[in-house]
Short mmCIF file of C-alpha atoms and ligand atoms in Angstrom, two decimals:
data_model
loop_
_atom_site.label_atom_id
_atom_site.label_comp_id
_atom_site.label_asym_id
_atom_site.label_seq_id
_atom_site.Cartn_x
_atom_site.Cartn_y
_atom_site.Cartn_z
CA MET O 11 19.03 3.71 25.97
CA LYS O 12 17.64 0.65 24.17
CA ARG O 13 15.97 1.59 20.89
CA ARG O 14 12.41 0.44 20.21
CA ARG O 15 12.34 -2.36 17.67
CA ALA O 16 9.88 -2.72 14.83
CA ILE O 17 9.49 -5.43 12.21
CA VAL O 18 8.28 -4.26 8.80
CA THR O 19 7.15 -6.97 6.39
CA GLY O 20 7.13 -5.87 2.73
CA ILE O 21 10.05 -3.51 3.37
CA THR O 22 11.18 -3.76 -0.27
CA GLY O 23 7.80 -2.43 -1.45
CA GLN O 24 6.62 1.15 -1.86
CA ASP O 25 5.10 1.56 1.61
CA GLY O 26 7.78 -0.48 3.36
CA SER O 27 10.48 1.89 2.16
CA TYR O 28 8.64 5.03 3.30
CA LEU O 29 7.67 3.46 6.62
CA ALA O 30 11.25 2.34 7.28
CA GLU O 31 12.51 5.91 6.69
CA PHE O 32 9.81 7.27 9.00
CA LEU O 33 10.52 4.78 11.82
CA LEU O 34 14.29 5.37 11.60
CA GLU O 35 13.66 9.11 11.98
CA LYS O 36 11.59 8.31 15.09
CA GLY O 37 14.60 6.45 16.53
CA TYR O 38 13.42 2.86 16.01
CA GLN O 39 15.69 -0.03 15.22
CA VAL O 40 14.01 -1.27 12.03
CA TYR O 41 14.02 -4.92 11.02
CA GLY O 42 12.86 -5.53 7.47
CA MET O 43 11.50 -8.94 6.62
CA VAL O 44 12.65 -10.04 3.18
CA ARG O 45 12.09 -13.27 1.30
CA ARG O 46 14.83 -15.17 -0.45
CA SER O 47 15.22 -14.29 -4.11
CA SER O 48 17.84 -15.23 -6.69
CA SER O 49 18.51 -11.55 -7.31
CA GLU O 50 18.24 -8.75 -4.76
CA ASN O 51 15.38 -6.31 -5.02
CA PHE O 52 16.49 -3.52 -2.71
CA GLU O 53 16.26 -0.41 -4.97
CA ARG O 54 13.67 1.31 -2.80
CA ILE O 55 15.69 0.85 0.40
CA GLN O 56 19.21 1.21 -1.06
CA HIS O 57 19.69 4.66 0.52
CA ILE O 58 18.93 3.38 4.06
CA MET O 59 20.46 -0.10 3.86
CA GLY O 60 23.20 0.82 6.33
CA ASP O 61 20.59 1.75 8.98
CA LEU O 62 18.37 -1.32 8.58
CA GLU O 63 18.58 -4.90 9.75
CA LEU O 64 17.23 -7.35 7.20
CA VAL O 65 15.83 -10.69 8.37
CA GLN O 66 14.80 -13.51 6.08
CA ALA O 67 11.34 -15.05 6.28
CA ASP O 68 8.39 -15.71 4.01
CA LEU O 69 4.66 -15.19 4.49
CA LEU O 70 4.21 -18.78 3.32
CA ASP O 71 6.50 -20.22 5.98
CA GLN O 72 5.07 -20.16 9.51
CA LEU O 73 8.24 -21.26 11.28
CA SER O 74 10.40 -18.61 9.60
CA ILE O 75 8.01 -15.92 10.86
CA ILE O 76 7.95 -17.27 14.41
CA ASN O 77 11.74 -17.40 14.39
CA ILE O 78 12.23 -13.78 13.37
CA VAL O 79 9.70 -12.55 15.93
CA LYS O 80 11.54 -14.58 18.62
CA LYS O 81 14.90 -13.24 17.47
CA VAL O 82 13.95 -9.57 17.16
CA ARG O 83 11.40 -9.26 20.02
CA PRO O 84 9.84 -6.13 18.51
CA VAL O 85 7.39 -3.77 20.20
CA GLU O 86 5.56 -3.25 16.90
CA ILE O 87 4.98 -5.26 13.71
CA TYR O 88 3.77 -3.63 10.49
CA ASN O 89 2.42 -6.30 8.15
CA LEU O 90 2.73 -4.69 4.72
CA ALA O 91 3.77 -7.73 2.69
CA SER O 92 1.23 -9.11 0.24
CA GLN O 93 0.59 -9.93 -3.40
CA SER O 94 -0.79 -6.45 -4.02
CA PHE O 95 -1.53 -6.22 -7.75
CA VAL O 96 -5.24 -6.77 -8.51
CA PRO O 97 -4.88 -8.22 -12.08
CA THR O 98 -2.35 -10.82 -10.84
CA SER O 99 -4.88 -11.91 -8.25
CA PHE O 100 -7.25 -12.96 -11.06
CA GLU O 101 -4.43 -14.99 -12.65
CA GLN O 102 -3.09 -16.45 -9.38
CA PRO O 103 -6.03 -16.46 -6.96
CA VAL O 104 -4.78 -19.33 -4.80
CA LEU O 105 -1.30 -17.88 -4.30
CA THR O 106 -2.84 -14.47 -3.59
CA GLY O 107 -4.97 -16.09 -0.89
CA GLU O 108 -1.91 -17.76 0.63
CA PHE O 109 0.09 -14.49 0.83
CA THR O 110 -2.55 -11.88 1.33
CA ALA O 111 -5.07 -13.78 3.49
CA LEU O 112 -3.39 -16.69 5.31
CA GLY O 113 -0.10 -14.75 5.55
CA VAL O 114 -1.86 -12.43 8.02
CA THR O 115 -2.87 -15.36 10.23
CA ARG O 116 0.69 -16.64 10.18
CA MET O 117 1.94 -13.24 11.38
CA LEU O 118 -0.74 -13.06 14.09
CA GLU O 119 -0.02 -16.61 15.24
CA ALA O 120 3.63 -15.63 15.71
CA VAL O 121 2.55 -12.68 17.87
CA LYS O 122 0.21 -14.93 19.86
CA LEU O 123 2.89 -17.55 20.44
CA VAL O 124 5.90 -15.33 21.12
CA ASP O 125 4.64 -12.20 22.87
CA ARG O 126 1.04 -10.97 23.04
CA SER O 127 2.10 -7.46 24.01
CA ILE O 128 3.47 -6.78 20.50
CA ARG O 129 1.39 -4.16 18.67
CA PHE O 130 0.32 -5.30 15.20
CA TYR O 131 -0.65 -3.25 12.14
CA GLN O 132 -2.45 -4.90 9.21
CA ALA O 133 -2.36 -3.22 5.77
CA SER O 134 -6.03 -3.36 4.80
CA THR O 135 -7.44 -1.68 1.73
CA SER O 136 -10.27 0.22 0.09
CA GLU O 137 -10.43 -2.67 -2.42
CA MET O 138 -12.48 -4.42 0.29
CA PHE O 139 -15.34 -1.96 -0.41
CA GLY O 140 -15.33 -2.87 -4.11
CA MET O 141 -18.90 -2.36 -5.29
CA ALA O 142 -19.71 0.17 -2.58
CA PRO O 143 -23.38 1.09 -2.10
CA HIS O 144 -22.57 4.71 -1.18
CA SER O 145 -19.86 7.35 -1.24
CA PRO O 146 -17.76 8.23 0.66
CA GLN O 147 -16.99 4.85 2.22
CA THR O 148 -16.88 4.75 6.02
CA LEU O 149 -16.02 2.15 8.65
CA THR O 150 -19.62 0.94 8.52
CA THR O 151 -19.90 0.60 4.72
CA PRO O 152 -20.59 -3.06 3.80
CA LEU O 153 -17.67 -4.88 2.18
CA HIS O 154 -18.19 -6.17 -1.37
CA PRO O 155 -14.75 -7.03 -2.81
CA ARG O 156 -14.47 -7.48 -6.58
CA SER O 157 -11.20 -9.40 -6.98
CA PRO O 158 -9.45 -12.37 -5.36
CA TYR O 159 -7.08 -9.74 -3.90
CA GLY O 160 -9.98 -7.83 -2.34
CA VAL O 161 -11.50 -11.05 -0.99
CA ALA O 162 -8.15 -12.07 0.53
CA LYS O 163 -7.81 -8.65 2.17
CA VAL O 164 -11.28 -8.98 3.71
CA TYR O 165 -10.04 -12.16 5.37
CA GLY O 166 -6.91 -10.33 6.59
CA HIS O 167 -9.05 -7.51 7.98
CA TRP O 168 -11.38 -9.82 9.89
CA ILE O 169 -8.69 -12.16 11.21
CA THR O 170 -6.92 -9.09 12.63
CA ILE O 171 -10.12 -8.05 14.41
CA ASN O 172 -10.64 -11.65 15.52
CA TYR O 173 -7.21 -11.90 17.19
CA ARG O 174 -7.85 -8.57 18.89
CA GLU O 175 -11.19 -9.79 20.25
CA SER O 176 -10.10 -13.36 21.05
CA TYR O 177 -6.63 -12.89 22.52
CA LYS O 178 -6.63 -9.19 23.51
CA ILE O 179 -3.76 -8.54 21.11
CA TYR O 180 -3.24 -4.88 20.18
CA ALA O 181 -4.03 -5.46 16.50
CA VAL O 182 -5.35 -2.76 14.18
CA SER O 183 -6.53 -2.76 10.61
CA GLY O 184 -5.76 0.39 8.65
CA ILE O 185 -8.09 0.68 5.66
CA LEU O 186 -5.96 2.71 3.30
CA PHE O 187 -7.21 4.09 0.01
CA ASN O 188 -4.86 4.15 -3.01
CA HIS O 189 -1.58 5.87 -2.28
CA GLU O 190 1.16 6.53 -4.76
CA SER O 191 4.64 7.97 -5.08
CA PRO O 192 7.68 7.99 -7.36
CA ARG O 193 8.43 4.57 -5.80
CA ARG O 194 5.15 3.02 -6.96
CA GLY O 195 5.50 -0.14 -9.08
CA LYS O 196 5.20 0.62 -12.80
CA GLU O 197 2.32 -1.83 -13.28
CA PHE O 198 -0.05 0.37 -11.22
CA ILE O 199 -1.96 2.99 -13.20
CA THR O 200 -0.47 6.19 -11.74
CA ARG O 201 3.16 5.19 -12.27
CA LYS O 202 2.35 3.56 -15.60
CA ILE O 203 1.04 6.96 -16.72
CA THR O 204 3.83 9.12 -15.27
CA ASP O 205 6.57 6.82 -16.58
CA ALA O 206 4.97 6.91 -20.07
CA VAL O 207 4.50 10.69 -19.97
CA ALA O 208 8.21 11.11 -19.22
CA ARG O 209 9.20 8.63 -21.97
CA ILE O 210 6.91 10.27 -24.53
CA LYS O 211 8.24 13.72 -23.59
CA LEU O 212 11.79 12.47 -24.08
CA GLY O 213 10.91 10.85 -27.42
CA ARG O 214 11.38 7.28 -26.17
CA GLN O 215 7.77 6.07 -26.43
CA LYS O 216 4.97 6.83 -28.90
CA GLU O 217 1.71 5.87 -27.20
CA LEU O 218 0.23 4.78 -23.88
CA ARG O 219 -2.21 1.86 -23.84
CA LEU O 220 -4.67 1.92 -20.92
CA GLY O 221 -7.82 0.10 -19.83
CA ASN O 222 -10.81 1.70 -18.13
CA LEU O 223 -10.37 5.49 -18.17
CA GLU O 224 -13.56 6.10 -16.19
CA ALA O 225 -12.45 4.26 -13.02
CA LYS O 226 -12.20 6.68 -10.09
CA ARG O 227 -9.88 6.44 -7.12
CA ASP O 228 -9.14 8.42 -3.96
CA TRP O 229 -5.40 8.90 -4.53
CA GLY O 230 -3.02 10.16 -1.83
CA PHE O 231 0.75 10.27 -1.27
CA ALA O 232 2.36 7.15 0.29
CA GLY O 233 4.67 9.27 2.49
CA ASP O 234 1.60 10.77 4.19
CA TYR O 235 -0.08 7.38 4.64
CA VAL O 236 2.76 5.57 6.44
CA ARG O 237 2.61 8.29 9.11
CA ALA O 238 -0.98 7.25 9.80
CA MET O 239 0.08 3.60 10.22
CA TRP O 240 2.46 4.55 13.02
CA MET O 241 -0.08 6.89 14.64
CA MET O 242 -2.61 4.04 14.83
CA LEU O 243 -0.22 1.97 16.95
CA GLN O 244 0.44 4.81 19.43
CA LYS O 245 -3.12 5.13 20.77
CA PRO O 246 -4.09 3.67 24.17
CA ARG O 247 -6.71 1.37 22.57
CA PRO O 248 -6.51 -0.59 19.28
CA GLU O 249 -9.07 0.62 16.74
CA ASP O 250 -9.47 0.49 12.96
CA TYR O 251 -9.22 3.60 10.79
CA ILE O 252 -9.80 4.75 7.22
CA VAL O 253 -6.96 6.71 5.65
CA ALA O 254 -7.95 8.65 2.53
CA THR O 255 -8.10 12.18 1.12
CA GLY O 256 -11.89 12.28 0.68
CA GLU O 257 -11.44 13.29 -3.00
CA SER O 258 -11.95 11.04 -6.00
CA HIS O 259 -10.49 11.47 -9.52
CA SER O 260 -10.74 9.41 -12.70
CA VAL O 261 -7.92 7.70 -14.58
CA ARG O 262 -8.73 10.06 -17.48
CA GLU O 263 -8.22 13.09 -15.21
CA PHE O 264 -4.92 11.71 -13.90
CA ALA O 265 -3.68 11.23 -17.48
CA GLN O 266 -4.89 14.69 -18.56
CA ILE O 267 -3.05 16.44 -15.74
CA ALA O 268 0.12 14.37 -16.13
CA PHE O 269 0.41 15.08 -19.89
CA ARG O 270 -0.49 18.74 -19.39
CA HIS O 271 2.31 19.03 -16.80
CA VAL O 272 4.84 18.51 -19.62
CA GLY O 273 2.89 20.56 -22.17
CA LEU O 274 1.34 17.62 -24.07
CA ASP O 275 -2.27 16.78 -25.02
CA TRP O 276 -3.16 13.35 -23.59
CA LYS O 277 -5.66 12.62 -26.38
CA LYS O 278 -2.83 12.34 -28.92
CA TYR O 279 -1.10 9.53 -27.02
CA VAL O 280 -3.57 7.51 -24.96
CA VAL O 281 -5.08 4.45 -26.66
CA VAL O 282 -7.82 2.44 -24.93
CA ASP O 283 -6.88 -1.23 -24.94
CA PRO O 284 -9.60 -3.62 -23.68
CA SER O 285 -6.95 -6.20 -22.75
CA PHE O 286 -6.42 -4.10 -19.61
CA TYR O 287 -10.07 -4.39 -18.53
CA ARG O 288 -10.62 -6.53 -15.43
CA PRO O 289 -13.07 -9.45 -15.08
CA ALA O 290 -14.82 -7.35 -12.41
CA GLU O 291 -14.03 -3.67 -11.93
CA VAL O 292 -14.10 -1.43 -8.88
CA HIS O 293 -15.59 1.66 -10.51
CA THR O 294 -15.40 4.32 -7.81
CA LEU O 295 -13.67 4.64 -4.46
CA CYS O 296 -13.75 7.65 -2.16
CA GLY O 297 -12.92 7.41 1.55
CA ASP O 298 -14.10 9.27 4.62
CA PRO O 299 -10.97 9.94 6.73
CA SER O 300 -12.81 11.93 9.43
CA LYS O 301 -12.02 9.46 12.25
CA ALA O 302 -8.28 9.51 11.45
CA LYS O 303 -8.36 13.31 11.33
CA ARG O 304 -10.25 13.59 14.61
CA LYS O 305 -8.59 10.87 16.71
CA LEU O 306 -5.09 10.64 15.23
CA LYS O 307 -4.82 14.31 14.19
CA TRP O 308 -3.69 12.94 10.82
CA ASN O 309 -3.90 15.09 7.73
CA PRO O 310 -2.53 14.47 4.23
CA LYS O 311 0.05 17.07 3.23
CA VAL O 312 0.31 16.40 -0.53
CA SER O 313 -2.64 17.32 -2.78
CA PHE O 314 -3.76 15.33 -5.84
CA ARG O 315 -2.20 17.80 -8.30
CA GLU O 316 1.04 17.95 -6.30
CA LEU O 317 1.17 14.15 -6.35
CA VAL O 318 0.79 13.98 -10.14
CA SER O 319 3.48 16.65 -10.68
CA MET O 320 5.81 15.01 -8.16
CA MET O 321 5.55 11.66 -9.96
CA VAL O 322 5.99 13.06 -13.48
CA ASP O 323 8.99 15.18 -12.40
CA ALA O 324 10.59 12.19 -10.66
CA ASP O 325 10.20 10.01 -13.77
CA LEU O 326 11.62 12.73 -16.01
CA GLU O 327 14.61 13.05 -13.70
CA LEU O 328 15.10 9.29 -13.48
CA LEU O 329 15.02 8.84 -17.26
CA SER O 330 17.27 11.83 -17.88
CA LYS O 331 20.09 10.36 -15.78
CA PRO O 332 23.07 9.30 -17.91
P1 NAP L 19 4.14 -3.46 -2.97
O1 NAP L 19 4.96 -2.31 -3.42
O2 NAP L 19 3.57 -4.39 -3.98
O3 NAP L 19 5.03 -4.31 -1.94
C1 NAP L 19 4.66 -5.61 -1.52
C2 NAP L 19 5.71 -6.17 -0.60
O4 NAP L 19 5.30 -7.46 -0.16
C3 NAP L 19 7.09 -6.35 -1.26
O5 NAP L 19 8.07 -5.96 -0.34
C4 NAP L 19 7.15 -7.87 -1.48
O6 NAP L 19 8.46 -8.38 -1.47
C5 NAP L 19 6.41 -8.36 -0.23
N1 NAP L 19 5.97 -9.75 -0.36
C6 NAP L 19 5.13 -10.26 -1.28
N2 NAP L 19 4.97 -11.57 -1.07
C7 NAP L 19 5.73 -11.92 0.00
C8 NAP L 19 5.99 -13.13 0.71
N3 NAP L 19 5.45 -14.29 0.33
N4 NAP L 19 6.82 -13.10 1.78
C9 NAP L 19 7.40 -11.95 2.15
N5 NAP L 19 7.20 -10.77 1.54
C10 NAP L 19 6.38 -10.76 0.47
O7 NAP L 19 2.92 -2.95 -2.08
P2 NAP L 19 2.67 -1.49 -1.39
O8 NAP L 19 2.01 -0.60 -2.39
O9 NAP L 19 3.90 -1.05 -0.69
O10 NAP L 19 1.55 -1.86 -0.32
C11 NAP L 19 1.89 -2.32 0.98
C12 NAP L 19 0.71 -3.07 1.57
O11 NAP L 19 -0.42 -2.21 1.66
C13 NAP L 19 0.26 -4.27 0.74
O12 NAP L 19 -0.19 -5.27 1.64
C14 NAP L 19 -0.91 -3.74 -0.06
O13 NAP L 19 -1.78 -4.79 -0.40
C15 NAP L 19 -1.51 -2.78 0.94
N6 NAP L 19 -2.22 -1.62 0.38
C16 NAP L 19 -1.63 -0.85 -0.56
C17 NAP L 19 -2.29 0.27 -1.02
C18 NAP L 19 -1.67 1.19 -2.06
O14 NAP L 19 -2.41 1.97 -2.66
N7 NAP L 19 -0.36 1.15 -2.23
C19 NAP L 19 -3.56 0.60 -0.51
C20 NAP L 19 -4.11 -0.20 0.47
C21 NAP L 19 -3.43 -1.32 0.94
P3 NAP L 19 9.32 -8.62 -2.83
O15 NAP L 19 10.05 -7.33 -3.06
O16 NAP L 19 10.18 -9.75 -2.45
O17 NAP L 19 8.33 -8.92 -3.93
N1 GDD L 20 -2.95 -1.14 -13.46
C1 GDD L 20 -3.70 -0.60 -14.43
N2 GDD L 20 -3.22 -0.57 -15.72
N3 GDD L 20 -4.90 -0.08 -14.11
C2 GDD L 20 -5.65 0.49 -15.09
C3 GDD L 20 -5.20 0.55 -16.42
C4 GDD L 20 -3.94 -0.01 -16.75
O1 GDD L 20 -3.48 0.01 -17.88
N4 GDD L 20 -6.14 1.21 -17.15
C5 GDD L 20 -7.12 1.53 -16.32
N5 GDD L 20 -6.84 1.09 -15.07
C6 GDD L 20 -7.72 1.23 -13.89
C7 GDD L 20 -8.00 -0.11 -13.21
O2 GDD L 20 -9.00 -0.82 -13.94
C8 GDD L 20 -8.44 0.38 -11.84
O3 GDD L 20 -9.82 0.68 -11.85
C9 GDD L 20 -7.67 1.68 -11.62
O4 GDD L 20 -7.09 2.01 -12.91
C10 GDD L 20 -6.54 1.59 -10.59
O5 GDD L 20 -5.74 0.46 -10.88
P1 GDD L 20 -4.36 0.17 -10.08
O6 GDD L 20 -3.48 1.35 -10.12
O7 GDD L 20 -3.82 -1.11 -10.62
O8 GDD L 20 -4.81 0.05 -8.58
P2 GDD L 20 -6.02 -0.70 -7.84
O9 GDD L 20 -6.97 0.35 -7.38
O10 GDD L 20 -6.55 -1.82 -8.63
O11 GDD L 20 -5.27 -1.33 -6.59
C11 GDD L 20 -4.34 -0.56 -5.82
O12 GDD L 20 -5.00 0.14 -4.81
C12 GDD L 20 -5.63 -0.70 -3.82
C13 GDD L 20 -6.32 0.24 -2.83
O13 GDD L 20 -7.62 0.54 -3.29
C14 GDD L 20 -3.29 -1.52 -5.27
O14 GDD L 20 -2.23 -0.78 -4.68
C15 GDD L 20 -3.87 -2.43 -4.20
O15 GDD L 20 -2.82 -3.19 -3.59
C16 GDD L 20 -4.55 -1.55 -3.15
O16 GDD L 20 -5.12 -2.33 -2.14
#
């Protein structure tokens, strides 16, 4: 029997690697879109490389995207690729707009031109809520992004809805709150903390310099969240969903728990460094996942404390390898 084909953009990223594993387990033939680079960046997908097909294209290059969609003829496309680090978006706002905003239109145009029956998932984000007027955030909360990244994602969200309404394409926007894992990039706060905790425990680092300790996020496990992406594309009708835990914790709390996990007192090591403050901060995010729970029967399996322990243990193991 012919296997269902899916294209995953951003396959070399955190979510791309978990989603690829998940789709392979479901029996899909998975095509990962990768961009040309002078050195390969496949650490997160190394263990499944033999089961994947990699196809080269770039979010900046319309024709390359059309060509891979024509070549693969997928039933589903998961658009996870983007410039995803908020501080970089302040430094490179135009490039962030090209990747994270217009890149979505380029993907949707390829679907429109090649085959309108392809189901399309757009990786939207809680960053779109930014300065939210209430908590928890729901699908009707007004969007007030606070970074060029957040602004670009608002465009991606609305262009996805626009192609659904204009061309009847099965396109959904999944508004995912922060999700983390041992595969998270080390520039993001959770991994920056767990990597430092492991280094400090092993005597390889003395202090940890952080920015705003009072920022609060609704943190879940990436492995749980990619399941929701797939579930969204299996429903009879395309709809948008929020994926979150419904719990919010501060950066301070994350650090406290991570240090305590290895028997250390965070106060002895964490130094507040204003150079990590952002031009505009998103102070608090907390999502309402009730629609995903009700309609998709989705539930997160990993709790906040389990997530912190999982990440610290993974970093300790990684650094202890000879
Ligand atoms: P990530 O680890 O930063 O991965 C980003 C991916 O995008 C990488 O594979 C990267 O490829 C690729 N990419 C960047 N620019 C590209 C371009 N011009 N052409 C082709 N590929 C390009 O991000 P993530 O945490 O997995 O997140 C996945 C998606 O969900 C992103 O769109 C992110 O904005 C969104 N999101 C994430 C979260 C979260 O908490 N993780 C929450 C909500 C939404 P290279 O390896 O070549 O750089
Ligand atoms: N990165 C970082 N480094 N963040 C810090 C630091 C630091 O040293 N100190 C404090 N923070 C605070 C940030 O100011 C922010 O309020 C919070 O920690 C989380 O920062 P990040 O982990 O960088 O994530 P983010 O919330 O800005 O963005 C992530 O989540 C979004 C979903 O809400 C990214 O994955 C985005 O791509 C994603 O859309």
